JSON list of C-alpha atoms and ligand atoms in Angstrom, two decimals:
[
{"chain": "A", "resi": 303, "resn": "MET", "atom": "CA", "xyz": [2.28, -9.13, -16.89]},
{"chain": "A", "resi": 304, "resn": "SER", "atom": "CA", "xyz": [0.93, -8.09, -13.47]},
{"chain": "A", "resi": 305, "resn": "GLN", "atom": "CA", "xyz": [-0.31, -4.53, -12.89]},
{"chain": "A", "resi": 306, "resn": "PRO", "atom": "CA", "xyz": [2.43, -1.97, -12.21]},
{"chain": "A", "resi": 307, "resn": "ALA", "atom": "CA", "xyz": [3.03, -1.22, -8.52]},
{"chain": "A", "resi": 308, "resn": "ARG", "atom": "CA", "xyz": [1.18, 1.92, -7.40]},
{"chain": "A", "resi": 309, "resn": "LEU", "atom": "CA", "xyz": [3.41, 4.64, -5.97]},
{"chain": "A", "resi": 310, "resn": "VAL", "atom": "CA", "xyz": [2.33, 7.62, -3.99]},
{"chain": "A", "resi": 311, "resn": "VAL", "atom": "CA", "xyz": [5.22, 10.17, -3.78]},
{"chain": "A", "resi": 312, "resn": "LEU", "atom": "CA", "xyz": [5.36, 12.87, -1.08]},
{"chain": "A", "resi": 313, "resn": "VAL", "atom": "CA", "xyz": [7.35, 16.05, -1.76]},
{"chain": "A", "resi": 314, "resn": "SER", "atom": "CA", "xyz": [8.06, 19.44, -0.19]},
{"chain": "A", "resi": 315, "resn": "GLY", "atom": "CA", "xyz": [10.36, 21.08, -2.74]},
{"chain": "A", "resi": 316, "resn": "SER", "atom": "CA", "xyz": [11.98, 20.84, -6.12]},
{"chain": "A", "resi": 317, "resn": "GLY", "atom": "CA", "xyz": [10.96, 17.21, -6.74]},
{"chain": "A", "resi": 318, "resn": "THR", "atom": "CA", "xyz": [13.91, 16.05, -8.81]},
{"chain": "A", "resi": 319, "resn": "ASN", "atom": "CA", "xyz": [13.65, 12.58, -7.19]},
{"chain": "A", "resi": 320, "resn": "LEU", "atom": "CA", "xyz": [9.96, 12.55, -8.15]},
{"chain": "A", "resi": 321, "resn": "GLN", "atom": "CA", "xyz": [10.84, 13.56, -11.71]},
{"chain": "A", "resi": 322, "resn": "ALA", "atom": "CA", "xyz": [13.24, 10.62, -11.92]},
{"chain": "A", "resi": 323, "resn": "LEU", "atom": "CA", "xyz": [10.46, 8.26, -10.88]},
{"chain": "A", "resi": 324, "resn": "LEU", "atom": "CA", "xyz": [8.02, 9.85, -13.34]},
{"chain": "A", "resi": 325, "resn": "ASP", "atom": "CA", "xyz": [10.56, 9.50, -16.15]},
{"chain": "A", "resi": 326, "resn": "ALA", "atom": "CA", "xyz": [11.36, 5.89, -15.30]},
{"chain": "A", "resi": 327, "resn": "SER", "atom": "CA", "xyz": [7.72, 4.84, -15.03]},
{"chain": "A", "resi": 328, "resn": "ALA", "atom": "CA", "xyz": [7.01, 6.10, -18.56]},
{"chain": "A", "resi": 329, "resn": "ASP", "atom": "CA", "xyz": [8.44, 2.70, -19.60]},
{"chain": "A", "resi": 330, "resn": "PRO", "atom": "CA", "xyz": [5.86, -0.02, -18.83]},
{"chain": "A", "resi": 331, "resn": "ALA", "atom": "CA", "xyz": [8.74, -2.46, -18.23]},
{"chain": "A", "resi": 332, "resn": "TYR", "atom": "CA", "xyz": [9.74, -0.41, -15.17]},
{"chain": "A", "resi": 333, "resn": "GLY", "atom": "CA", "xyz": [6.95, -2.09, -13.17]},
{"chain": "A", "resi": 334, "resn": "ALA", "atom": "CA", "xyz": [5.73, 0.91, -11.16]},
{"chain": "A", "resi": 335, "resn": "ARG", "atom": "CA", "xyz": [3.79, 4.05, -11.81]},
{"chain": "A", "resi": 336, "resn": "VAL", "atom": "CA", "xyz": [3.20, 7.21, -9.79]},
{"chain": "A", "resi": 337, "resn": "VAL", "atom": "CA", "xyz": [-0.56, 7.31, -9.06]},
{"chain": "A", "resi": 338, "resn": "ALA", "atom": "CA", "xyz": [-0.50, 10.47, -6.93]},
{"chain": "A", "resi": 339, "resn": "VAL", "atom": "CA", "xyz": [1.85, 13.15, -5.57]},
{"chain": "A", "resi": 340, "resn": "GLY", "atom": "CA", "xyz": [1.21, 14.77, -2.18]},
{"chain": "A", "resi": 341, "resn": "ALA", "atom": "CA", "xyz": [2.77, 17.80, -0.52]},
{"chain": "A", "resi": 342, "resn": "ASP", "atom": "CA", "xyz": [2.63, 19.71, 2.74]},
{"chain": "A", "resi": 343, "resn": "ARG", "atom": "CA", "xyz": [2.79, 23.07, 0.97]},
{"chain": "A", "resi": 344, "resn": "GLU", "atom": "CA", "xyz": [1.52, 24.75, -2.20]},
{"chain": "A", "resi": 345, "resn": "ASP", "atom": "CA", "xyz": [3.38, 26.35, -5.12]},
{"chain": "A", "resi": 346, "resn": "ILE", "atom": "CA", "xyz": [6.33, 24.02, -5.25]},
{"chain": "A", "resi": 347, "resn": "GLU", "atom": "CA", "xyz": [8.07, 22.64, -8.31]},
{"chain": "A", "resi": 348, "resn": "GLY", "atom": "CA", "xyz": [7.37, 19.09, -7.15]},
{"chain": "A", "resi": 349, "resn": "LEU", "atom": "CA", "xyz": [3.61, 19.66, -7.58]},
{"chain": "A", "resi": 350, "resn": "ALA", "atom": "CA", "xyz": [4.15, 21.36, -10.93]},
{"chain": "A", "resi": 351, "resn": "ARG", "atom": "CA", "xyz": [6.12, 18.34, -12.14]},
{"chain": "A", "resi": 352, "resn": "ALA", "atom": "CA", "xyz": [3.22, 16.04, -11.19]},
{"chain": "A", "resi": 353, "resn": "GLU", "atom": "CA", "xyz": [0.72, 18.31, -12.93]},
{"chain": "A", "resi": 354, "resn": "ARG", "atom": "CA", "xyz": [2.80, 18.42, -16.11]},
{"chain": "A", "resi": 355, "resn": "ALA", "atom": "CA", "xyz": [2.90, 14.60, -16.06]},
{"chain": "A", "resi": 356, "resn": "GLY", "atom": "CA", "xyz": [-0.88, 14.42, -15.61]},
{"chain": "A", "resi": 357, "resn": "VAL", "atom": "CA", "xyz": [-0.60, 12.81, -12.16]},
{"chain": "A", "resi": 358, "resn": "PRO", "atom": "CA", "xyz": [-3.18, 13.74, -9.50]},
{"chain": "A", "resi": 359, "resn": "THR", "atom": "CA", "xyz": [-1.92, 15.89, -6.65]},
{"chain": "A", "resi": 360, "resn": "PHE", "atom": "CA", "xyz": [-3.05, 16.72, -3.14]},
{"chain": "A", "resi": 361, "resn": "VAL", "atom": "CA", "xyz": [-1.86, 19.19, -0.51]},
{"chain": "A", "resi": 362, "resn": "ARG", "atom": "CA", "xyz": [-2.32, 18.84, 3.23]},
{"chain": "A", "resi": 363, "resn": "LYS", "atom": "CA", "xyz": [-0.86, 21.84, 5.08]},
{"chain": "A", "resi": 364, "resn": "LEU", "atom": "CA", "xyz": [-0.16, 21.42, 8.80]},
{"chain": "A", "resi": 365, "resn": "SER", "atom": "CA", "xyz": [-1.29, 25.01, 9.44]},
{"chain": "A", "resi": 366, "resn": "ASP", "atom": "CA", "xyz": [-4.80, 24.19, 8.16]},
{"chain": "A", "resi": 367, "resn": "PHE", "atom": "CA", "xyz": [-5.30, 21.74, 11.03]},
{"chain": "A", "resi": 368, "resn": "GLU", "atom": "CA", "xyz": [-5.89, 22.45, 14.69]},
{"chain": "A", "resi": 369, "resn": "THR", "atom": "CA", "xyz": [-3.72, 19.56, 15.83]},
{"chain": "A", "resi": 370, "resn": "ARG", "atom": "CA", "xyz": [-0.83, 17.51, 14.50]},
{"chain": "A", "resi": 371, "resn": "GLU", "atom": "CA", "xyz": [-3.02, 14.39, 14.99]},
{"chain": "A", "resi": 372, "resn": "GLY", "atom": "CA", "xyz": [-5.64, 15.92, 12.71]},
{"chain": "A", "resi": 373, "resn": "TRP", "atom": "CA", "xyz": [-3.05, 16.53, 9.99]},
{"chain": "A", "resi": 374, "resn": "ASP", "atom": "CA", "xyz": [-1.65, 13.03, 10.43]},
{"chain": "A", "resi": 375, "resn": "ALA", "atom": "CA", "xyz": [-5.11, 11.50, 10.04]},
{"chain": "A", "resi": 376, "resn": "ALA", "atom": "CA", "xyz": [-5.94, 13.60, 7.00]},
{"chain": "A", "resi": 377, "resn": "LEU", "atom": "CA", "xyz": [-2.70, 12.63, 5.29]},
{"chain": "A", "resi": 378, "resn": "THR", "atom": "CA", "xyz": [-3.34, 8.92, 5.99]},
{"chain": "A", "resi": 379, "resn": "THR", "atom": "CA", "xyz": [-6.89, 9.20, 4.63]},
{"chain": "A", "resi": 380, "resn": "VAL", "atom": "CA", "xyz": [-5.92, 10.92, 1.39]},
{"chain": "A", "resi": 381, "resn": "VAL", "atom": "CA", "xyz": [-3.01, 8.59, 0.68]},
{"chain": "A", "resi": 382, "resn": "GLU", "atom": "CA", "xyz": [-5.24, 5.59, 1.37]},
{"chain": "A", "resi": 383, "resn": "ARG", "atom": "CA", "xyz": [-7.58, 6.78, -1.39]},
{"chain": "A", "resi": 384, "resn": "PHE", "atom": "CA", "xyz": [-4.89, 6.05, -3.95]},
{"chain": "A", "resi": 385, "resn": "GLU", "atom": "CA", "xyz": [-4.28, 2.47, -2.70]},
{"chain": "A", "resi": 386, "resn": "PRO", "atom": "CA", "xyz": [-0.50, 2.62, -2.87]},
{"chain": "A", "resi": 387, "resn": "ASP", "atom": "CA", "xyz": [1.67, -0.50, -2.87]},
{"chain": "A", "resi": 388, "resn": "LEU", "atom": "CA", "xyz": [4.53, 1.79, -1.82]},
{"chain": "A", "resi": 389, "resn": "VAL", "atom": "CA", "xyz": [4.85, 5.36, -0.55]},
{"chain": "A", "resi": 390, "resn": "VAL", "atom": "CA", "xyz": [8.05, 7.29, -1.39]},
{"chain": "A", "resi": 391, "resn": "SER", "atom": "CA", "xyz": [8.92, 10.27, 0.72]},
{"chain": "A", "resi": 392, "resn": "ALA", "atom": "CA", "xyz": [11.18, 12.18, -1.67]},
{"chain": "A", "resi": 393, "resn": "GLY", "atom": "CA", "xyz": [12.33, 15.34, 0.02]},
{"chain": "A", "resi": 394, "resn": "PHE", "atom": "CA", "xyz": [9.14, 15.49, 2.15]},
{"chain": "A", "resi": 395, "resn": "MET", "atom": "CA", "xyz": [9.95, 17.64, 5.15]},
{"chain": "A", "resi": 396, "resn": "LYS", "atom": "CA", "xyz": [7.55, 16.26, 7.73]},
{"chain": "A", "resi": 397, "resn": "LEU", "atom": "CA", "xyz": [7.73, 13.24, 9.97]},
{"chain": "A", "resi": 398, "resn": "LEU", "atom": "CA", "xyz": [5.04, 10.63, 9.33]},
{"chain": "A", "resi": 399, "resn": "SER", "atom": "CA", "xyz": [2.82, 9.23, 12.09]},
{"chain": "A", "resi": 400, "resn": "GLN", "atom": "CA", "xyz": [3.17, 5.66, 13.36]},
{"chain": "A", "resi": 401, "resn": "GLU", "atom": "CA", "xyz": [-0.36, 4.99, 12.11]},
{"chain": "A", "resi": 402, "resn": "PHE", "atom": "CA", "xyz": [0.70, 6.12, 8.60]},
{"chain": "A", "resi": 403, "resn": "LEU", "atom": "CA", "xyz": [3.82, 3.93, 8.74]},
{"chain": "A", "resi": 404, "resn": "ASP", "atom": "CA", "xyz": [1.85, 0.92, 10.00]},
{"chain": "A", "resi": 405, "resn": "ARG", "atom": "CA", "xyz": [-0.52, 1.32, 7.08]},
{"chain": "A", "resi": 406, "resn": "PHE", "atom": "CA", "xyz": [1.89, 1.94, 4.19]},
{"chain": "A", "resi": 407, "resn": "LEU", "atom": "CA", "xyz": [5.35, 0.63, 3.45]},
{"chain": "A", "resi": 408, "resn": "THR", "atom": "CA", "xyz": [7.21, 3.96, 3.10]},
{"chain": "A", "resi": 409, "resn": "LEU", "atom": "CA", "xyz": [10.70, 4.62, 1.78]},
{"chain": "A", "resi": 410, "resn": "ASN", "atom": "CA", "xyz": [12.73, 7.78, 2.21]},
{"chain": "A", "resi": 411, "resn": "THR", "atom": "CA", "xyz": [15.97, 9.05, 0.75]},
{"chain": "A", "resi": 412, "resn": "HIS", "atom": "CA", "xyz": [18.60, 10.76, 2.88]},
{"chain": "A", "resi": 413, "resn": "PRO", "atom": "CA", "xyz": [21.60, 12.62, 1.37]},
{"chain": "A", "resi": 414, "resn": "ALA", "atom": "CA", "xyz": [24.22, 10.92, 3.55]},
{"chain": "A", "resi": 415, "resn": "LEU", "atom": "CA", "xyz": [25.41, 7.41, 4.33]},
{"chain": "A", "resi": 416, "resn": "CYS", "atom": "CA", "xyz": [23.23, 6.38, 7.26]},
{"chain": "A", "resi": 417, "resn": "PRO", "atom": "CA", "xyz": [23.77, 6.04, 10.17]},
{"chain": "A", "resi": 418, "resn": "ALA", "atom": "CA", "xyz": [26.13, 9.00, 9.68]},
{"chain": "A", "resi": 419, "resn": "PHE", "atom": "CA", "xyz": [24.78, 12.54, 9.58]},
{"chain": "A", "resi": 420, "resn": "PRO", "atom": "CA", "xyz": [21.03, 12.12, 10.07]},
{"chain": "A", "resi": 421, "resn": "GLY", "atom": "CA", "xyz": [18.65, 15.12, 10.05]},
{"chain": "A", "resi": 422, "resn": "MET", "atom": "CA", "xyz": [18.12, 18.16, 7.91]},
{"chain": "A", "resi": 423, "resn": "HIS", "atom": "CA", "xyz": [21.75, 18.96, 7.00]},
{"chain": "A", "resi": 424, "resn": "GLY", "atom": "CA", "xyz": [23.37, 15.73, 5.79]},
{"chain": "A", "resi": 425, "resn": "PRO", "atom": "CA", "xyz": [25.64, 17.30, 3.13]},
{"chain": "A", "resi": 426, "resn": "ARG", "atom": "CA", "xyz": [26.67, 20.20, 5.35]},
{"chain": "A", "resi": 427, "resn": "ASP", "atom": "CA", "xyz": [27.38, 17.98, 8.34]},
{"chain": "A", "resi": 428, "resn": "ALA", "atom": "CA", "xyz": [29.46, 15.58, 6.20]},
{"chain": "A", "resi": 429, "resn": "LEU", "atom": "CA", "xyz": [31.45, 18.51, 4.78]},
{"chain": "A", "resi": 430, "resn": "ASP", "atom": "CA", "xyz": [32.02, 20.02, 8.25]},
{"chain": "A", "resi": 431, "resn": "TYR", "atom": "CA", "xyz": [33.17, 16.66, 9.63]},
{"chain": "A", "resi": 432, "resn": "GLY", "atom": "CA", "xyz": [35.70, 16.34, 6.83]},
{"chain": "A", "resi": 433, "resn": "VAL", "atom": "CA", "xyz": [34.71, 12.91, 5.54]},
{"chain": "A", "resi": 434, "resn": "ARG", "atom": "CA", "xyz": [36.20, 11.99, 2.13]},
{"chain": "A", "resi": 435, "resn": "VAL", "atom": "CA", "xyz": [33.23, 9.79, 1.16]},
{"chain": "A", "resi": 436, "resn": "THR", "atom": "CA", "xyz": [29.57, 10.45, 1.79]},
{"chain": "A", "resi": 437, "resn": "GLY", "atom": "CA", "xyz": [26.55, 9.51, -0.30]},
{"chain": "A", "resi": 438, "resn": "ALA", "atom": "CA", "xyz": [22.86, 8.73, -0.16]},
{"chain": "A", "resi": 439, "resn": "THR", "atom": "CA", "xyz": [20.72, 6.16, 1.59]},
{"chain": "A", "resi": 440, "resn": "LEU", "atom": "CA", "xyz": [17.32, 4.73, 0.76]},
{"chain": "A", "resi": 441, "resn": "PHE", "atom": "CA", "xyz": [15.61, 3.33, 3.83]},
{"chain": "A", "resi": 442, "resn": "VAL", "atom": "CA", "xyz": [12.30, 2.05, 5.21]},
{"chain": "A", "resi": 443, "resn": "VAL", "atom": "CA", "xyz": [10.90, 4.85, 7.32]},
{"chain": "A", "resi": 444, "resn": "ASP", "atom": "CA", "xyz": [10.47, 4.07, 11.00]},
{"chain": "A", "resi": 445, "resn": "ALA", "atom": "CA", "xyz": [9.68, 6.22, 14.03]},
{"chain": "A", "resi": 446, "resn": "GLY", "atom": "CA", "xyz": [13.19, 7.77, 14.13]},
{"chain": "A", "resi": 447, "resn": "VAL", "atom": "CA", "xyz": [14.91, 10.39, 12.08]},
{"chain": "A", "resi": 448, "resn": "ASP", "atom": "CA", "xyz": [16.74, 8.62, 9.19]},
{"chain": "A", "resi": 449, "resn": "THR", "atom": "CA", "xyz": [17.08, 5.46, 11.32]},
{"chain": "A", "resi": 450, "resn": "GLY", "atom": "CA", "xyz": [15.05, 2.88, 9.40]},
{"chain": "A", "resi": 451, "resn": "PRO", "atom": "CA", "xyz": [16.23, -0.38, 7.83]},
{"chain": "A", "resi": 452, "resn": "ILE", "atom": "CA", "xyz": [18.50, 0.35, 4.88]},
{"chain": "A", "resi": 453, "resn": "VAL", "atom": "CA", "xyz": [17.36, -0.62, 1.37]},
{"chain": "A", "resi": 454, "resn": "ALA", "atom": "CA", "xyz": [20.23, 0.80, -0.72]},
{"chain": "A", "resi": 455, "resn": "GLN", "atom": "CA", "xyz": [23.22, 3.10, -0.39]},
{"chain": "A", "resi": 456, "resn": "VAL", "atom": "CA", "xyz": [25.47, 4.85, -2.91]},
{"chain": "A", "resi": 457, "resn": "PRO", "atom": "CA", "xyz": [28.85, 6.44, -2.12]},
{"chain": "A", "resi": 458, "resn": "VAL", "atom": "CA", "xyz": [29.87, 9.89, -3.36]},
{"chain": "A", "resi": 459, "resn": "GLU", "atom": "CA", "xyz": [33.40, 11.24, -3.00]},
{"chain": "A", "resi": 460, "resn": "VAL", "atom": "CA", "xyz": [33.85, 14.68, -1.43]},
{"chain": "A", "resi": 461, "resn": "ALA", "atom": "CA", "xyz": [35.99, 16.96, -3.59]},
{"chain": "A", "resi": 462, "resn": "GLU", "atom": "CA", "xyz": [38.61, 19.33, -2.10]},
{"chain": "A", "resi": 463, "resn": "ASP", "atom": "CA", "xyz": [36.76, 22.36, -3.39]},
{"chain": "A", "resi": 464, "resn": "ASP", "atom": "CA", "xyz": [33.20, 21.21, -2.62]},
{"chain": "A", "resi": 465, "resn": "ASP", "atom": "CA", "xyz": [30.80, 23.53, -0.91]},
{"chain": "A", "resi": 466, "resn": "VAL", "atom": "CA", "xyz": [27.45, 22.35, 0.49]},
{"chain": "A", "resi": 467, "resn": "ALA", "atom": "CA", "xyz": [25.60, 23.13, -2.76]},
{"chain": "A", "resi": 468, "resn": "SER", "atom": "CA", "xyz": [28.07, 21.37, -5.11]},
{"chain": "A", "resi": 469, "resn": "LEU", "atom": "CA", "xyz": [28.27, 18.33, -2.83]},
{"chain": "A", "resi": 470, "resn": "HIS", "atom": "CA", "xyz": [24.51, 18.08, -2.44]},
{"chain": "A", "resi": 471, "resn": "GLU", "atom": "CA", "xyz": [24.06, 18.35, -6.22]},
{"chain": "A", "resi": 472, "resn": "ARG", "atom": "CA", "xyz": [26.45, 15.44, -6.83]},
{"chain": "A", "resi": 473, "resn": "ILE", "atom": "CA", "xyz": [24.79, 13.42, -4.10]},
{"chain": "A", "resi": 474, "resn": "LYS", "atom": "CA", "xyz": [21.38, 14.07, -5.64]},
{"chain": "A", "resi": 475, "resn": "THR", "atom": "CA", "xyz": [22.51, 12.75, -9.01]},
{"chain": "A", "resi": 476, "resn": "ALA", "atom": "CA", "xyz": [23.63, 9.49, -7.41]},
{"chain": "A", "resi": 477, "resn": "GLU", "atom": "CA", "xyz": [20.53, 9.46, -5.16]},
{"chain": "A", "resi": 478, "resn": "ARG", "atom": "CA", "xyz": [18.11, 9.64, -8.06]},
{"chain": "A", "resi": 479, "resn": "ALA", "atom": "CA", "xyz": [19.73, 6.72, -9.86]},
{"chain": "A", "resi": 480, "resn": "MET", "atom": "CA", "xyz": [19.71, 4.67, -6.65]},
{"chain": "A", "resi": 481, "resn": "LEU", "atom": "CA", "xyz": [16.06, 5.50, -5.97]},
{"chain": "A", "resi": 482, "resn": "VAL", "atom": "CA", "xyz": [14.92, 4.61, -9.54]},
{"chain": "A", "resi": 483, "resn": "ASP", "atom": "CA", "xyz": [16.87, 1.35, -9.51]},
{"chain": "A", "resi": 484, "resn": "ALA", "atom": "CA", "xyz": [15.67, 0.23, -6.07]},
{"chain": "A", "resi": 485, "resn": "VAL", "atom": "CA", "xyz": [12.03, 1.19, -6.48]},
{"chain": "A", "resi": 486, "resn": "GLY", "atom": "CA", "xyz": [11.88, -0.55, -9.88]},
{"chain": "A", "resi": 487, "resn": "ARG", "atom": "CA", "xyz": [13.40, -3.74, -8.45]},
{"chain": "A", "resi": 488, "resn": "ILE", "atom": "CA", "xyz": [11.02, -3.63, -5.45]},
{"chain": "A", "resi": 489, "resn": "ALA", "atom": "CA", "xyz": [8.08, -3.16, -7.81]},
{"chain": "A", "resi": 490, "resn": "ARG", "atom": "CA", "xyz": [9.10, -6.09, -9.99]},
{"chain": "A", "resi": 491, "resn": "GLU", "atom": "CA", "xyz": [10.51, -8.47, -7.44]},
{"chain": "A", "resi": 492, "resn": "GLY", "atom": "CA", "xyz": [9.01, -7.51, -4.07]},
{"chain": "A", "resi": 493, "resn": "ILE", "atom": "CA", "xyz": [10.66, -6.64, -0.73]},
{"chain": "A", "resi": 494, "resn": "ALA", "atom": "CA", "xyz": [11.04, -8.40, 2.57]},
{"chain": "A", "resi": 495, "resn": "VAL", "atom": "CA", "xyz": [11.93, -6.50, 5.75]},
{"chain": "A", "resi": 496, "resn": "GLU", "atom": "CA", "xyz": [12.99, -8.57, 8.75]},
{"chain": "A", "resi": 497, "resn": "GLY", "atom": "CA", "xyz": [14.22, -6.48, 11.62]},
{"chain": "A", "resi": 498, "resn": "ARG", "atom": "CA", "xyz": [16.96, -4.30, 10.18]},
{"chain": "A", "resi": 499, "resn": "ARG", "atom": "CA", "xyz": [17.61, -6.61, 7.19]},
{"chain": "A", "resi": 500, "resn": "VAL", "atom": "CA", "xyz": [15.98, -5.73, 3.90]},
{"chain": "A", "resi": 501, "resn": "ARG", "atom": "CA", "xyz": [15.87, -8.10, 0.96]},
{"chain": "A", "resi": 502, "resn": "ILE", "atom": "CA", "xyz": [14.70, -7.08, -2.47]},
{"chain": "A", "resi": 503, "resn": "GLY", "atom": "CA", "xyz": [13.21, -10.05, -4.26]},
{"chain": "A", "resi": 504, "resn": "GLY", "atom": "CA", "xyz": [11.21, -11.23, -1.25]},
{"chain": "A", "resi": 505, "resn": "GLY", "atom": "CA", "xyz": [8.27, -11.73, -3.63]},
{"chain": "A", "resi": 506, "resn": "ARG", "atom": "CA", "xyz": [5.94, -9.41, -1.76]},
{"chain": "A", "resi": 507, "resn": "ARG", "atom": "CA", "xyz": [5.35, -5.74, -2.46]},
{"chain": "B", "resi": 870, "resn": "GRF", "atom": "C1", "xyz": [17.15, 15.11, -1.52]},
{"chain": "B", "resi": 870, "resn": "GRF", "atom": "O1", "xyz": [18.54, 15.23, -1.50]},
{"chain": "B", "resi": 870, "resn": "GRF", "atom": "C2", "xyz": [16.66, 14.28, -0.35]},
{"chain": "B", "resi": 870, "resn": "GRF", "atom": "O2", "xyz": [17.50, 13.29, 0.05]},
{"chain": "B", "resi": 870, "resn": "GRF", "atom": "C3", "xyz": [16.57, 15.37, 0.69]},
{"chain": "B", "resi": 870, "resn": "GRF", "atom": "O3", "xyz": [16.06, 16.52, 0.04]},
{"chain": "B", "resi": 870, "resn": "GRF", "atom": "C4", "xyz": [16.42, 16.42, -1.35]},
{"chain": "B", "resi": 870, "resn": "GRF", "atom": "C5", "xyz": [15.16, 16.49, -2.12]},
{"chain": "B", "resi": 870, "resn": "GRF", "atom": "O4", "xyz": [15.38, 16.83, -3.44]},
{"chain": "B", "resi": 870, "resn": "GRF", "atom": "N1", "xyz": [15.76, 14.94, 1.81]},
{"chain": "B", "resi": 870, "resn": "GRF", "atom": "P1", "xyz": [14.26, 16.89, -4.55]},
{"chain": "B", "resi": 870, "resn": "GRF", "atom": "O5", "xyz": [13.06, 17.68, -3.97]},
{"chain": "B", "resi": 870, "resn": "GRF", "atom": "O6", "xyz": [13.83, 15.47, -4.87]},
{"chain": "B", "resi": 870, "resn": "GRF", "atom": "O7", "xyz": [14.85, 17.58, -5.71]}
]
């Protein structure tokens, strides 16, 4: 069997998506393992989850750098050290530089069905709009906000009595399953991205 795909996961908060990847990769048949977890802030549960799993962590705080470019370069350098096949931005609250994206194939999850409701408040915006179905999207990160080529999507029904928290929790449950499934298939079968079309099973990681 070939070596498992090397994942670097970036987090800014609770890290439940990260935990789902850590749990899945405990099985060697999954085909991927988390080799490092990075964050843009300290003292978050996402980092604690990595430490409990014995996975190396790093923090690069924007406020520690004089310029945004300096932070971008530092993040690229530290991620490069772990030689990832794939970077997963899982609740990471910073935009990534073009140089970073040119260097690493990077996936992100968004708690809405793209192209609807991009940005920081996907569940709230879906609720305010009154849609009956929303969901989560896994996409290849590009220069825009939640605009990249779509890898996978999962629908979630909006309940009459949902508030933002209850809706987001249900979306996150579906989102984690989608993420684990798609990342595993990409690790085992490869991915091909042509324009906006993404094909898992393209043979290349
Ligand atoms: C997820 O819903 C993700 O889509 C959004 O932020 C949430 C992160 O959750 N960007 P967690 O940190 O993985 O628990």
